Amino acid sequence: MDMRSKAYPPLLEGRRMSLVLPRTGDLRFRPQVPAAFKERLFIHSDPRRRFWYNQFQLKRKFIVMSTQGDLYAKTTVSTFTIYDLPQKTMLSMPRVGKGDLVKVLDLVQCSTNDGHKWELVLTRWRNNMETWLALEVVQLFAPNLLQEFYVNSINSWAFHNRVQPGNLTVFRTEVELWLFHQEFQAFYRKLREKQKKLKRPTYSKAS
């Protein structure tokens, strides 16, 4: 397994740990705390699927960092109803053309108790609007953006079978997005300085 795309140990549910989360850049969307995540859950839906959102389970996967600089894979599963959404309803399906979508920011897997399963993709539009679309819509109009995201999320979602040959070397993997993020480069510098100080030998004065 390529070290860039390896799996990281899971952060088990209930394990208490102080985490460092990104506050800037597109990386901040993935590990958002639940309240902030729910506030941005603007979902476009085909009218034939709207009843799926009466009650549905939503799975998220992302990387988090401990205050010791260790990376973990975090999985969360939450239950939502349509009344939990920001506008307490679905957004209508927009017209999408080539070039309208400019960035894939996140992906979630959804399901209902009666067996419906689907995936949603958080997408940035050319006008800087950010909304959730069905994966197949993005696959139709911006497959290149999905390819980039599959690599950008390879350490948590591990969609190895979806990545086209060669793309793993074209785009940054998820761990690389963390390691090259300015916030965490500064954090690592401080962490290394702290560790160096702890390793320095202490000398006692001879009597």
Tab-separated table of C-alpha atoms in Angstrom:
chain	number	residue	atom	x	y	z
A	1	MET	CA	0.000	0.000	0.000
A	2	ASP	CA	1.270	3.461	-0.953
A	3	MET	CA	2.130	5.384	2.241
A	4	ARG	CA	0.270	8.381	0.801
A	5	SER	CA	-2.977	6.424	0.604
A	6	LYS	CA	-2.722	4.147	3.641
A	7	ALA	CA	-5.554	3.707	6.120
A	8	TYR	CA	-5.224	5.368	9.521
A	9	PRO	CA	-6.383	3.844	12.824
A	10	PRO	CA	-10.032	4.547	13.642
A	11	LEU	CA	-10.955	7.007	16.349
A	12	LEU	CA	-13.287	4.825	18.347
A	13	GLU	CA	-16.656	6.130	19.496
A	14	GLY	CA	-16.557	7.304	23.080
A	15	ARG	CA	-12.786	7.725	23.193
A	16	ARG	CA	-12.063	11.109	24.714
A	17	MET	CA	-9.279	12.959	22.940
A	18	SER	CA	-8.404	16.596	22.303
A	19	LEU	CA	-8.403	17.269	18.564
A	20	VAL	CA	-6.963	19.931	16.295
A	21	LEU	CA	-9.331	20.889	13.451
A	22	PRO	CA	-8.676	23.139	10.442
A	23	ARG	CA	-10.275	26.576	10.631
A	24	THR	CA	-9.393	27.815	7.148
A	25	GLY	CA	-9.356	26.481	3.604
A	26	ASP	CA	-11.516	23.810	2.000
A	27	LEU	CA	-10.178	21.142	4.359
A	28	ARG	CA	-12.300	22.633	7.152
A	29	PHE	CA	-15.538	21.270	5.629
A	30	ARG	CA	-14.700	17.606	6.163
A	31	PRO	CA	-14.257	17.372	9.972
A	32	GLN	CA	-16.847	19.986	10.948
A	33	VAL	CA	-18.476	19.490	14.341
A	34	PRO	CA	-22.080	18.191	14.063
A	35	ALA	CA	-23.815	21.520	14.689
A	36	ALA	CA	-21.792	23.345	12.027
A	37	PHE	CA	-22.232	20.458	9.600
A	38	LYS	CA	-26.024	20.486	9.992
A	39	GLU	CA	-26.197	24.237	9.384
A	40	ARG	CA	-24.762	23.711	5.886
A	41	LEU	CA	-26.959	20.771	4.899
A	42	PHE	CA	-28.625	22.431	1.906
A	43	ILE	CA	-29.665	19.473	-0.263
A	44	HIS	CA	-31.010	19.519	-3.813
A	45	SER	CA	-33.398	16.638	-4.426
A	46	ASP	CA	-35.330	15.127	-7.283
A	47	PRO	CA	-39.069	15.283	-6.353
A	48	ARG	CA	-39.262	11.489	-6.660
A	49	ARG	CA	-36.703	11.114	-3.862
A	50	ARG	CA	-37.992	13.703	-1.436
A	51	PHE	CA	-39.791	11.175	0.760
A	52	TRP	CA	-36.417	9.523	1.419
A	53	TYR	CA	-35.545	12.536	3.541
A	54	ASN	CA	-38.480	12.147	5.933
A	55	GLN	CA	-36.025	10.170	8.047
A	56	PHE	CA	-32.588	9.049	6.913
A	57	GLN	CA	-29.183	7.989	8.239
A	58	LEU	CA	-26.111	9.919	7.144
A	59	LYS	CA	-22.566	8.544	7.324
A	60	ARG	CA	-19.493	10.789	7.320
A	61	LYS	CA	-15.813	9.813	7.154
A	62	PHE	CA	-12.836	12.108	7.599
A	63	ILE	CA	-9.379	12.456	9.127
A	64	VAL	CA	-8.783	14.188	12.469
A	65	MET	CA	-5.579	15.118	14.273
A	66	SER	CA	-4.794	14.765	17.961
A	67	THR	CA	-2.937	17.456	19.868
A	68	GLN	CA	0.051	15.064	19.771
A	69	GLY	CA	0.103	15.268	15.961
A	70	ASP	CA	-1.317	11.776	15.324
A	71	LEU	CA	-3.891	11.234	12.568
A	72	TYR	CA	-7.026	9.109	12.982
A	73	ALA	CA	-9.920	8.135	10.725
A	74	LYS	CA	-13.259	9.226	12.140
A	75	THR	CA	-16.639	7.755	11.124
A	76	THR	CA	-19.948	9.197	12.297
A	77	VAL	CA	-23.510	8.046	11.618
A	78	SER	CA	-26.389	10.392	12.437
A	79	THR	CA	-30.140	10.254	11.929
A	80	PHE	CA	-31.856	13.250	10.366
A	81	THR	CA	-35.375	14.198	9.385
A	82	ILE	CA	-36.359	16.798	6.839
A	83	TYR	CA	-37.091	19.164	9.739
A	84	ASP	CA	-33.442	19.032	10.796
A	85	LEU	CA	-32.386	20.659	7.529
A	86	PRO	CA	-31.629	24.406	7.545
A	87	GLN	CA	-34.796	25.360	5.646
A	88	LYS	CA	-36.788	22.343	6.881
A	89	THR	CA	-37.281	21.332	3.256
A	90	MET	CA	-35.346	20.225	0.200
A	91	LEU	CA	-33.968	22.530	-2.462
A	92	SER	CA	-35.326	22.020	-5.969
A	93	MET	CA	-33.050	20.504	-8.592
A	94	PRO	CA	-31.055	23.226	-10.355
A	95	ARG	CA	-30.033	23.411	-13.955
A	96	VAL	CA	-26.428	22.291	-14.227
A	97	GLY	CA	-24.156	22.894	-17.189
A	98	LYS	CA	-20.543	22.149	-17.981
A	99	GLY	CA	-18.317	24.434	-15.916
A	100	ASP	CA	-21.004	25.345	-13.353
A	101	LEU	CA	-19.401	23.134	-10.686
A	102	VAL	CA	-15.864	24.045	-9.652
A	103	LYS	CA	-14.976	21.973	-6.554
A	104	VAL	CA	-16.100	18.886	-4.650
A	105	LEU	CA	-15.704	19.554	-0.923
A	106	ASP	CA	-17.238	16.556	0.852
A	107	LEU	CA	-19.184	13.336	0.389
A	108	VAL	CA	-21.655	11.470	2.593
A	109	GLN	CA	-23.512	8.174	2.307
A	110	CYS	CA	-27.229	8.121	3.112
A	111	SER	CA	-29.747	5.349	3.696
A	112	THR	CA	-33.296	4.743	4.903
A	113	ASN	CA	-34.727	1.942	6.999
A	114	ASP	CA	-36.604	0.588	3.973
A	115	GLY	CA	-33.442	0.023	1.964
A	116	HIS	CA	-32.825	3.152	-0.118
A	117	LYS	CA	-29.130	4.074	-0.383
A	118	TRP	CA	-27.510	7.055	-2.079
A	119	GLU	CA	-24.527	9.400	-1.897
A	120	LEU	CA	-24.471	13.181	-1.704
A	121	VAL	CA	-21.624	15.467	-2.687
A	122	LEU	CA	-20.991	18.950	-1.263
A	123	THR	CA	-20.187	21.032	-4.311
A	124	ARG	CA	-18.992	24.580	-4.827
A	125	TRP	CA	-20.605	26.361	-7.745
A	126	ARG	CA	-19.021	28.910	-10.032
A	127	ASN	CA	-20.938	31.654	-8.138
A	128	ASN	CA	-19.381	30.369	-4.832
A	129	MET	CA	-22.650	28.818	-3.626
A	130	GLU	CA	-22.079	25.507	-1.788
A	131	THR	CA	-24.846	22.892	-1.819
A	132	TRP	CA	-25.297	19.120	-1.763
A	133	LEU	CA	-26.062	17.263	-4.996
A	134	ALA	CA	-26.642	13.598	-5.762
A	135	LEU	CA	-23.353	11.966	-6.722
A	136	GLU	CA	-24.668	10.917	-10.134
A	137	VAL	CA	-25.348	14.564	-11.037
A	138	VAL	CA	-21.750	15.522	-10.308
A	139	GLN	CA	-20.516	12.398	-12.091
A	140	LEU	CA	-22.403	13.524	-15.192
A	141	PHE	CA	-21.284	17.152	-15.274
A	142	ALA	CA	-17.922	17.181	-13.466
A	143	PRO	CA	-16.365	13.695	-13.271
A	144	ASN	CA	-12.889	15.231	-13.026
A	145	LEU	CA	-13.865	16.967	-9.765
A	146	LEU	CA	-15.035	13.664	-8.322
A	147	GLN	CA	-11.756	12.024	-9.289
A	148	GLU	CA	-9.861	14.718	-7.427
A	149	PHE	CA	-12.062	14.258	-4.351
A	150	TYR	CA	-11.669	10.471	-4.353
A	151	VAL	CA	-7.922	11.030	-4.007
A	152	ASN	CA	-8.428	13.904	-1.522
A	153	SER	CA	-10.434	11.516	0.715
A	154	ILE	CA	-8.493	8.295	0.088
A	155	ASN	CA	-7.250	7.941	3.697
A	156	SER	CA	-10.773	7.935	5.150
A	157	TRP	CA	-13.278	6.854	2.482
A	158	ALA	CA	-10.716	4.631	0.729
A	159	PHE	CA	-12.474	4.650	-2.654
A	160	HIS	CA	-9.508	2.919	-4.288
A	161	ASN	CA	-11.689	1.199	-6.883
A	162	ARG	CA	-13.127	4.544	-8.022
A	163	VAL	CA	-9.790	6.251	-8.667
A	164	GLN	CA	-8.803	6.094	-12.317
A	165	PRO	CA	-5.258	4.908	-13.125
A	166	GLY	CA	-2.678	7.625	-12.644
A	167	ASN	CA	-4.875	10.013	-10.681
A	168	LEU	CA	-3.391	8.981	-7.342
A	169	THR	CA	-0.170	10.675	-8.399
A	170	VAL	CA	-1.891	13.702	-9.957
A	171	PHE	CA	-3.802	14.908	-6.883
A	172	ARG	CA	-2.925	15.262	-3.212
A	173	THR	CA	-4.153	12.565	-0.876
A	174	GLU	CA	-6.072	13.396	2.277
A	175	VAL	CA	-3.057	13.102	4.556
A	176	GLU	CA	-1.075	15.383	2.244
A	177	LEU	CA	-3.806	18.016	2.450
A	178	TRP	CA	-3.357	17.920	6.223
A	179	LEU	CA	0.431	17.925	6.209
A	180	PHE	CA	0.731	20.767	3.704
A	181	HIS	CA	-1.993	22.902	5.305
A	182	GLN	CA	-0.448	26.128	6.637
A	183	GLU	CA	-2.186	25.824	10.015
A	184	PHE	CA	-0.754	22.378	10.629
A	185	GLN	CA	2.715	23.154	9.361
A	186	ALA	CA	2.813	25.855	12.037
A	187	PHE	CA	1.311	23.427	14.568
A	188	TYR	CA	3.935	20.774	13.769
A	189	ARG	CA	6.764	23.296	14.154
A	190	LYS	CA	5.536	24.189	17.634
A	191	LEU	CA	5.058	20.515	18.481
A	192	ARG	CA	8.612	19.649	17.383
A	193	GLU	CA	10.019	22.556	19.398
A	194	LYS	CA	8.103	21.351	22.447
A	195	GLN	CA	9.362	17.786	21.984
A	196	LYS	CA	12.973	18.989	21.616
A	197	LYS	CA	12.731	20.883	24.891
A	198	LEU	CA	11.402	17.790	26.650
A	199	LYS	CA	14.297	15.688	25.317
A	200	ARG	CA	17.019	18.092	26.391
A	201	PRO	CA	19.122	16.551	29.188
A	202	THR	CA	19.139	18.252	32.546
A	203	TYR	CA	22.322	18.541	34.573
A	204	SER	CA	22.519	18.738	38.320
A	205	LYS	CA	25.216	20.783	39.976
A	206	ALA	CA	28.007	18.794	41.590
A	207	SER	CA	28.083	19.144	45.331
